[in-house]
Amino acid sequence: MPSILQCIDCAQQYPIDRVIYTCAACGSLLDVAHDLSAGGGVTRSLFDDRLGALSPPYNSGVWRFKELVYPGIEDSAIVSRMEGNTNLYEQPRLAAFAGVDTLFLKHEGENPTGSFKDRGMTTGVTQANVLGMTRVACASTGNTSASMAAYAAYAGLQGIIFLQNRQIALGKLAQGVAFGATCLQVNADFDRNMELVQIVSEQLGIYLLNSVNPFRLEGQKSIIFEALQQLRWRVPDWVVVPGGNLGNSSAFGKALREMFEVGLIDRLPRLAIVQAEGANPLYRHFAGGFKRFEPVKAETIATAIKIGNPVNLRKAIRTLEWTGGVVEEVSDQQIMDAKAIIDGVGIGCEPASACSLAGARKLVENSVIRPGDSVLAVLTGHIMKDPEATIGYHTGELPGISPRLRNRIQQVDDDLQAIVRLLN
Ligand SMILES: *Cc1c(COP(=O)(O)O)cnc(C)c1O
Ligand SMILES: [Zn+2]
């Protein structure tokens, strides 16, 4: 049976080539549903044998898992920049900071445009290709637009990006401009831009590539597939991920369910979603027992997760149910201190990514994660995305944040003896 689109609430089905993002019957989110009967035709060794592949599509860390991502796709339709294949770090000083014995960091900043968004964009732009769309659009806090601009340019499509009015990290803005996207800076926050782009895309027949598009999430599932493969298919006790629009949180749940269903893993890890205190609508909803959801007005230095009304809310809640998951919040101070620790061991990441480590530490402090538990934490973006946040921390110029792990730039005259004295 070929893959279909299916409503997560009323189970209404739609053909895979229908341009539709939410259920026409009830308005809820859609899944791309695959036929995984008879194990979906996959085994661990099928994927292990493709490691180190030199040719497309299996040289991509997304398309290596094609049978679980988009089984029916013709290889010639795939738009890939050989995304994925990111490293898994085991760094004792970071494990000690979190307070656990075993911590693995999956660095998604090592993707072609510097964030995990590339994993969702290869599938999203591939689907745009399949559907014969010539224009693609997204609203973005920065990384989605950087990634979409790159993949659209690569595929010869017009990319249109809706950027919020302020606080776009410089590296991300530069990418969107450089990759030749049509850049609209709208005088509104991300959540309003998200509404606008949905309306405009609908009216003008432009293909929408925010993570409400279920094909994005199919690609992002491969973060989990690949990490588990790197762990020799041994399941960690916890997976910790930052939560903004909750695309990853949603994709991870689906990935884990499907891996379990086809027998690649024998149990599910628990998922911990970490939000910034100033952009914590899911955390509040979780803490309030999921009674009534209320969007928030988002404010945080971690601009990638500065989102007050996440589009994938329902799928993220589903993931929490499936995995016995939890939601935690961390302050901007905790985020920037954790980032300084990650940067300081030579790995580096952008502020939002540091939520994973800060959140893991807080969950250990709160006795939710036990010191003996094994933790897989995802670093979502590259350190060079947001140089202003990094420099601002170390110069002590970030409002409300004290640079506890400051690396001061030392000024010295053109004076050999003064330099020698300083270094002694
Ligand atoms: C997009 C993004 C996030 C948020 O991911 P969601 O899937 O929207 O929850 C976190 N960190 C970085 C660096 C991002 O680019
Ligand atoms: Zn429905």
Coordinates of C-alpha atoms and ligand atoms in Angstrom, one line a residue:
M1 CA 0.0 0.0 0.0
P2 CA 1.4 3.4 -0.9
S3 CA 1.9 6.1 1.7
I4 CA -1.0 8.5 2.4
L5 CA -1.8 11.6 4.3
Q6 CA -3.9 10.9 7.4
C7 CA -5.5 13.2 10.0
I8 CA -4.1 12.6 13.5
D9 CA -7.6 13.2 15.0
C10 CA -10.4 12.0 12.8
A11 CA -8.2 9.6 10.7
Q12 CA -9.6 11.0 7.4
Q13 CA -7.2 10.1 4.6
Y14 CA -6.0 12.0 1.6
P15 CA -3.8 11.0 -1.4
I16 CA -0.1 11.7 -1.0
D17 CA -0.1 14.2 -3.9
R18 CA -2.8 16.4 -2.5
V19 CA -1.6 19.9 -1.6
I20 CA -3.1 20.1 1.9
Y21 CA -1.5 20.8 5.3
T22 CA -4.4 20.3 7.7
C23 CA -7.5 18.1 7.7
A24 CA -10.3 19.4 5.5
A25 CA -12.8 17.6 7.7
C26 CA -11.7 18.7 11.2
G27 CA -8.8 21.1 10.8
S28 CA -6.3 19.0 12.7
L29 CA -2.7 18.1 11.7
L30 CA -1.8 15.5 9.1
D31 CA 0.7 12.6 9.2
V32 CA 2.4 11.1 6.3
A33 CA 1.4 7.5 7.0
H34 CA 3.4 4.6 5.6
D35 CA 2.5 0.9 5.2
L36 CA 4.8 -0.7 7.8
S37 CA 3.1 -4.1 7.7
A38 CA 5.7 -7.0 7.4
G39 CA 8.2 -4.7 9.1
G40 CA 8.2 -2.2 6.3
G41 CA 10.9 -4.3 4.6
V42 CA 13.6 -2.9 6.9
T43 CA 16.2 -4.4 9.1
R44 CA 19.1 -3.0 11.0
S45 CA 21.5 -4.5 8.5
L46 CA 19.7 -2.8 5.6
F47 CA 20.6 0.6 7.1
D48 CA 24.0 -0.5 8.4
D49 CA 25.1 -1.7 5.0
R50 CA 24.5 1.8 3.6
L51 CA 26.8 3.5 6.0
G52 CA 29.6 5.2 4.1
A53 CA 27.7 5.1 0.8
L54 CA 29.3 7.4 -1.8
S55 CA 26.4 7.9 -4.1
P56 CA 22.9 9.3 -3.8
P57 CA 20.5 8.8 -2.3
Y58 CA 22.0 6.7 0.4
N59 CA 25.0 9.1 1.0
S60 CA 22.4 11.3 2.8
G61 CA 21.7 10.7 6.5
V62 CA 18.0 11.2 5.7
W63 CA 17.6 9.1 2.6
R64 CA 19.7 6.2 4.0
F65 CA 16.4 5.5 5.8
K66 CA 14.3 6.0 2.7
E67 CA 12.0 3.1 3.5
L68 CA 10.9 4.9 6.7
V69 CA 10.9 8.4 5.3
Y70 CA 9.3 8.3 1.8
P71 CA 9.3 4.7 0.5
G72 CA 7.5 5.4 -2.8
I73 CA 9.7 8.2 -4.0
E74 CA 11.6 7.9 -7.3
D75 CA 15.3 8.5 -6.6
S76 CA 15.4 11.0 -9.4
A77 CA 12.9 13.3 -7.7
I78 CA 14.9 13.7 -4.5
V79 CA 16.5 17.1 -3.7
S80 CA 19.4 16.3 -1.4
R81 CA 22.4 18.2 -0.1
M82 CA 23.7 15.1 1.5
E83 CA 22.3 16.3 4.8
G84 CA 22.5 14.4 8.1
N85 CA 25.5 12.2 8.8
T86 CA 26.1 14.4 11.8
N87 CA 28.4 13.5 14.7
L88 CA 27.5 12.0 18.0
Y89 CA 29.8 13.3 20.8
E90 CA 30.4 11.7 24.2
Q91 CA 32.2 14.4 26.2
P92 CA 32.8 13.6 29.9
R93 CA 32.9 17.3 31.0
L94 CA 29.4 17.9 29.5
A95 CA 28.1 14.7 31.1
A96 CA 29.5 15.9 34.4
F97 CA 27.8 19.3 33.9
A98 CA 24.5 17.6 33.3
G99 CA 25.1 15.3 36.3
V100 CA 24.8 12.0 34.4
D101 CA 27.3 9.2 33.7
T102 CA 26.4 8.8 30.0
L103 CA 25.5 11.8 27.8
F104 CA 25.5 11.7 24.0
L105 CA 25.2 14.9 22.0
K106 CA 23.9 14.6 18.5
H107 CA 25.1 17.8 16.7
E108 CA 22.6 18.8 14.1
G109 CA 24.4 22.1 13.6
E110 CA 26.7 20.0 11.4
N111 CA 24.2 19.9 8.6
P112 CA 24.8 21.7 5.3
T113 CA 23.2 25.0 6.4
G114 CA 24.0 24.6 10.0
S115 CA 20.8 23.3 11.6
F116 CA 18.6 20.2 11.6
K117 CA 16.1 22.0 9.4
D118 CA 18.0 20.6 6.4
R119 CA 16.7 17.1 7.3
G120 CA 13.1 18.4 7.0
M121 CA 13.9 20.6 4.0
T122 CA 15.2 17.7 1.8
T123 CA 11.9 15.9 2.2
G124 CA 9.8 19.1 1.9
V125 CA 11.5 20.4 -1.2
T126 CA 11.5 16.9 -2.7
Q127 CA 7.7 16.9 -2.2
A128 CA 7.4 20.4 -3.8
N129 CA 9.3 18.9 -6.7
V130 CA 7.0 15.9 -6.9
L131 CA 3.9 18.2 -6.9
G132 CA 5.4 20.5 -9.6
M133 CA 5.4 23.6 -7.4
T134 CA 7.6 26.4 -8.5
R135 CA 7.4 28.6 -5.4
V136 CA 8.0 27.6 -1.8
A137 CA 7.5 29.8 1.3
C138 CA 8.0 29.7 5.1
A139 CA 7.9 32.0 8.1
S140 CA 11.0 31.7 10.2
T141 CA 12.9 32.7 13.2
G142 CA 15.9 32.2 10.9
N143 CA 17.0 28.6 10.4
T144 CA 14.0 27.3 8.5
S145 CA 14.4 30.2 6.1
A146 CA 18.2 29.7 5.7
S147 CA 17.6 26.0 5.0
M148 CA 14.6 26.5 2.7
A149 CA 16.5 29.3 0.7
A150 CA 19.4 26.9 0.1
Y151 CA 17.3 23.9 -0.9
A152 CA 15.0 26.0 -3.1
A153 CA 18.0 27.6 -4.9
Y154 CA 19.6 24.1 -5.3
A155 CA 16.4 22.8 -6.9
G156 CA 15.8 25.9 -9.0
L157 CA 12.7 26.9 -7.2
Q158 CA 11.8 30.4 -5.9
G159 CA 12.0 30.6 -2.1
I160 CA 10.0 33.2 -0.2
I161 CA 10.8 33.8 3.4
F162 CA 8.8 35.8 6.0
L163 CA 11.1 37.1 8.7
Q164 CA 10.0 38.6 12.0
N165 CA 10.6 42.2 12.8
R166 CA 13.6 41.9 15.0
Q167 CA 16.1 39.6 16.6
I168 CA 17.0 37.5 13.7
A169 CA 20.4 36.0 14.3
L170 CA 22.8 37.5 11.8
G171 CA 24.2 34.3 10.4
K172 CA 20.7 33.1 9.5
L173 CA 19.6 36.3 7.9
A174 CA 22.8 36.4 5.9
Q175 CA 22.1 32.9 4.5
G176 CA 18.6 33.7 3.4
V177 CA 19.8 36.7 1.5
A178 CA 22.8 35.0 0.1
F179 CA 20.9 32.0 -1.2
G180 CA 18.7 34.4 -3.2
A181 CA 15.4 33.9 -1.5
T182 CA 12.7 36.6 -1.8
C183 CA 13.1 38.1 1.7
L184 CA 10.1 39.8 3.4
Q185 CA 10.8 41.4 6.7
V186 CA 7.3 41.8 8.2
N187 CA 6.7 44.1 11.1
A188 CA 5.3 41.4 13.3
D189 CA 6.5 38.5 15.6
F190 CA 7.0 34.9 14.4
D191 CA 3.6 33.8 15.4
R192 CA 1.9 36.5 13.3
N193 CA 4.2 35.7 10.4
M194 CA 3.2 32.1 10.6
E195 CA -0.4 33.1 10.2
L196 CA 0.4 35.4 7.3
V197 CA 2.4 32.9 5.4
Q198 CA -0.3 30.3 5.6
I199 CA -2.9 32.6 4.2
V200 CA -0.7 34.0 1.5
S201 CA 0.5 30.5 0.4
E202 CA -3.1 29.3 0.2
Q203 CA -4.2 32.3 -1.9
L204 CA -1.3 32.3 -4.3
G205 CA -0.7 28.5 -4.6
I206 CA 2.7 28.6 -3.1
Y207 CA 4.0 25.5 -1.3
L208 CA 4.2 26.0 2.4
L209 CA 7.4 24.6 4.0
N210 CA 6.9 25.3 7.7
S211 CA 6.8 22.2 9.9
V212 CA 3.0 22.2 9.7
N213 CA 3.9 20.5 6.4
P214 CA 4.0 16.8 7.4
F215 CA 6.8 16.0 4.9
R216 CA 9.2 18.2 6.9
L217 CA 8.7 15.9 9.9
E218 CA 9.3 12.8 7.9
G219 CA 12.9 14.0 7.2
Q220 CA 13.4 15.1 10.8
K221 CA 12.6 11.6 12.0
S222 CA 16.0 10.7 10.7
I223 CA 17.7 12.5 13.6
I224 CA 16.5 9.7 15.8
F225 CA 17.1 6.9 13.2
E226 CA 20.7 8.1 12.7
A227 CA 21.4 8.6 16.4
L228 CA 20.1 5.2 17.3
Q229 CA 22.1 3.6 14.5
Q230 CA 25.2 5.4 15.9
L231 CA 24.3 3.9 19.3
R232 CA 24.3 0.5 17.7
W233 CA 20.5 0.5 18.1
R234 CA 20.8 0.5 21.9
V235 CA 18.0 2.7 23.2
P236 CA 19.0 5.5 25.7
D237 CA 16.8 6.2 28.7
W238 CA 16.1 9.7 27.7
V239 CA 16.1 11.9 24.6
V240 CA 16.3 15.6 25.3
V241 CA 15.4 18.2 22.7
P242 CA 14.6 22.0 22.7
G243 CA 11.0 22.8 21.8
G244 CA 9.9 25.8 19.7
N245 CA 7.4 25.0 17.0
L246 CA 7.6 21.4 18.3
G247 CA 8.4 19.9 14.9
N248 CA 11.3 17.8 16.2
S249 CA 9.4 16.7 19.3
S250 CA 6.6 15.5 17.0
A251 CA 8.9 13.9 14.5
F252 CA 10.9 12.1 17.3
G253 CA 7.7 10.5 18.6
K254 CA 6.7 9.2 15.2
A255 CA 10.2 8.0 14.5
L256 CA 10.3 6.0 17.8
R257 CA 6.9 4.5 17.3
E258 CA 7.8 3.4 13.8
M259 CA 11.1 2.0 14.8
F260 CA 9.4 0.0 17.5
E261 CA 6.7 -1.2 15.1
V262 CA 9.2 -2.5 12.6
G263 CA 11.4 -4.1 15.2
L264 CA 14.5 -1.8 15.0
I265 CA 14.3 -1.1 18.7
D266 CA 12.7 -3.1 21.6
R267 CA 11.6 -0.2 23.8
L268 CA 11.0 3.5 23.7
P269 CA 13.2 6.2 25.5
R270 CA 11.4 8.9 27.4
L271 CA 11.4 12.3 25.6
A272 CA 12.2 15.5 27.5
I273 CA 11.2 18.7 25.7
V274 CA 13.0 21.8 27.0
Q275 CA 11.6 25.3 26.4
A276 CA 12.9 28.8 27.4
E277 CA 11.1 30.3 30.3
G278 CA 10.1 33.3 28.2
A279 CA 8.6 31.0 25.4
N280 CA 7.1 28.2 27.4
P281 CA 3.5 27.5 26.3
L282 CA 4.0 23.7 26.2
Y283 CA 5.7 23.7 29.6
R284 CA 2.7 25.6 31.1
H285 CA 0.2 23.3 29.4
F286 CA 2.1 20.2 30.7
A287 CA 2.4 21.7 34.2
G288 CA -1.3 22.5 34.2
G289 CA -2.3 18.9 33.3
F290 CA -3.1 19.7 29.7
K291 CA -6.4 21.4 30.7
R292 CA -6.5 24.5 28.6
F293 CA -3.8 25.6 26.2
E294 CA -2.8 29.3 26.1
P295 CA -0.3 30.8 23.7
V296 CA 2.3 33.2 25.2
K297 CA 4.0 36.3 24.0
A298 CA 7.5 34.9 23.5
E299 CA 10.7 36.5 24.6
T300 CA 14.1 34.8 24.9
I301 CA 17.6 35.1 23.8
A302 CA 17.3 31.7 22.2
T303 CA 15.6 33.2 19.1
A304 CA 15.2 29.8 17.3
I305 CA 12.6 28.8 19.9
K306 CA 11.1 32.3 20.5
I307 CA 7.6 30.9 19.6
G308 CA 4.5 31.4 21.6
N309 CA 1.9 29.4 19.7
P310 CA 3.6 26.2 18.3
V311 CA 1.9 24.7 15.3
N312 CA 2.7 21.1 16.1
L313 CA 1.3 21.3 19.6
R314 CA -1.1 18.3 19.2
K315 CA 1.6 16.1 17.7
A316 CA 4.0 17.0 20.5
I317 CA 1.4 16.1 23.2
R318 CA 0.9 12.8 21.4
T319 CA 4.7 12.2 21.6
L320 CA 4.6 12.9 25.3
E321 CA 1.9 10.3 25.7
W322 CA 3.7 7.7 23.6
T323 CA 7.0 8.1 25.4
G324 CA 6.0 9.0 29.0
G325 CA 7.6 12.3 28.2
V326 CA 8.1 15.4 30.3
V327 CA 8.5 19.2 29.6
E328 CA 11.0 21.4 31.4
E329 CA 11.8 25.1 31.2
V330 CA 15.1 26.9 31.6
S331 CA 16.1 30.6 32.0
D332 CA 18.1 32.6 29.5
Q333 CA 20.9 32.7 32.1
Q334 CA 20.9 28.9 32.2
I335 CA 20.8 28.6 28.5
M336 CA 23.8 30.9 28.0
D337 CA 25.8 29.3 30.7
A338 CA 25.2 25.9 29.2
K339 CA 26.1 27.2 25.8
A340 CA 29.4 28.6 27.3
I341 CA 30.1 25.1 28.6
I342 CA 29.4 23.4 25.2
D343 CA 31.4 26.1 23.4
G344 CA 34.2 25.8 25.9
V345 CA 34.8 22.2 25.2
G346 CA 35.3 23.0 21.6
I347 CA 32.0 21.7 20.3
G348 CA 29.9 24.9 20.2
C349 CA 26.2 25.6 19.4
E350 CA 23.7 28.4 19.1
P351 CA 21.7 29.5 22.1
A352 CA 18.5 27.4 21.5
S353 CA 20.6 24.2 21.3
A354 CA 22.0 24.7 24.7
C355 CA 18.5 24.1 26.1
S356 CA 19.2 20.4 25.8
L357 CA 22.1 20.5 28.2
A358 CA 20.6 23.1 30.5
G359 CA 17.4 21.1 30.6
A360 CA 19.1 17.8 31.2
R361 CA 20.9 19.3 34.2
K362 CA 17.7 20.8 35.6
L363 CA 15.9 17.5 35.2
V364 CA 18.7 15.7 37.1
E365 CA 18.5 18.3 39.8
N366 CA 14.8 17.7 40.0
S367 CA 15.3 14.0 40.2
V368 CA 13.4 13.3 37.0
I369 CA 16.5 12.0 35.2
R370 CA 18.6 9.8 37.4
P371 CA 22.4 10.1 37.4
G372 CA 22.7 6.5 36.1
D373 CA 20.3 7.1 33.2
S374 CA 21.8 7.4 29.7
V375 CA 20.8 10.6 27.9
L376 CA 20.8 11.5 24.2
A377 CA 20.7 15.3 23.8
V378 CA 20.2 17.1 20.5
L379 CA 22.2 20.2 19.6
T380 CA 20.0 21.8 17.0
G381 CA 22.1 24.6 15.5
H382 CA 25.7 25.7 14.7
I383 CA 27.7 28.2 16.9
M384 CA 28.2 30.5 13.9
K385 CA 24.5 31.1 13.5
D386 CA 24.4 33.7 16.2
P387 CA 27.8 35.4 16.8
E388 CA 26.1 38.4 18.5
A389 CA 24.8 36.3 21.3
T390 CA 28.1 34.6 21.8
I391 CA 30.1 37.9 21.8
G392 CA 27.5 39.7 23.9
Y393 CA 27.8 37.0 26.6
H394 CA 31.6 37.2 26.8
T395 CA 31.6 41.0 26.8
G396 CA 28.9 41.1 29.4
E397 CA 26.6 43.1 27.2
L398 CA 23.5 40.9 27.3
P399 CA 20.7 42.5 29.3
G400 CA 19.9 40.5 32.4
I401 CA 22.5 37.9 31.9
S402 CA 25.8 37.7 33.9
P403 CA 28.7 36.1 32.0
R404 CA 29.5 33.5 34.7
L405 CA 31.8 31.6 32.3
R406 CA 33.3 34.7 30.7
N407 CA 36.3 34.5 28.3
R408 CA 37.5 38.0 28.3
I409 CA 39.2 39.4 25.2
Q410 CA 42.5 41.0 26.5
Q411 CA 43.7 44.3 25.0
V412 CA 47.4 44.7 24.8
D413 CA 49.7 47.2 23.1
D414 CA 52.1 46.5 20.3
D415 CA 54.8 45.8 22.9
L416 CA 56.6 42.5 22.9
Q417 CA 57.4 42.6 26.5
A418 CA 53.9 43.5 27.5
I419 CA 52.6 40.5 25.6
V420 CA 55.1 38.1 27.1
R421 CA 54.4 39.4 30.6
L422 CA 50.7 38.9 30.0
L423 CA 51.1 35.3 28.9
N424 CA 53.4 34.5 31.8
Ligands
LIG1 C1 13.9 25.3 14.6 C2 14.9 25.3 15.7 C3 14.5 24.8 17.0 C4 13.1 24.5 17.4 O1 12.7 23.3 16.8 P1 11.2 22.9 16.7 O2 11.2 21.7 15.9 O3 10.5 24.0 16.0 O4 10.6 22.7 18.1 C5 15.5 24.7 18.0 N1 16.8 25.0 17.8 C6 17.2 25.5 16.6 C7 18.6 25.8 16.4 C8 16.2 25.6 15.5 O5 16.7 26.0 14.3
ZN2 ZN -9.5 15.4 10.7

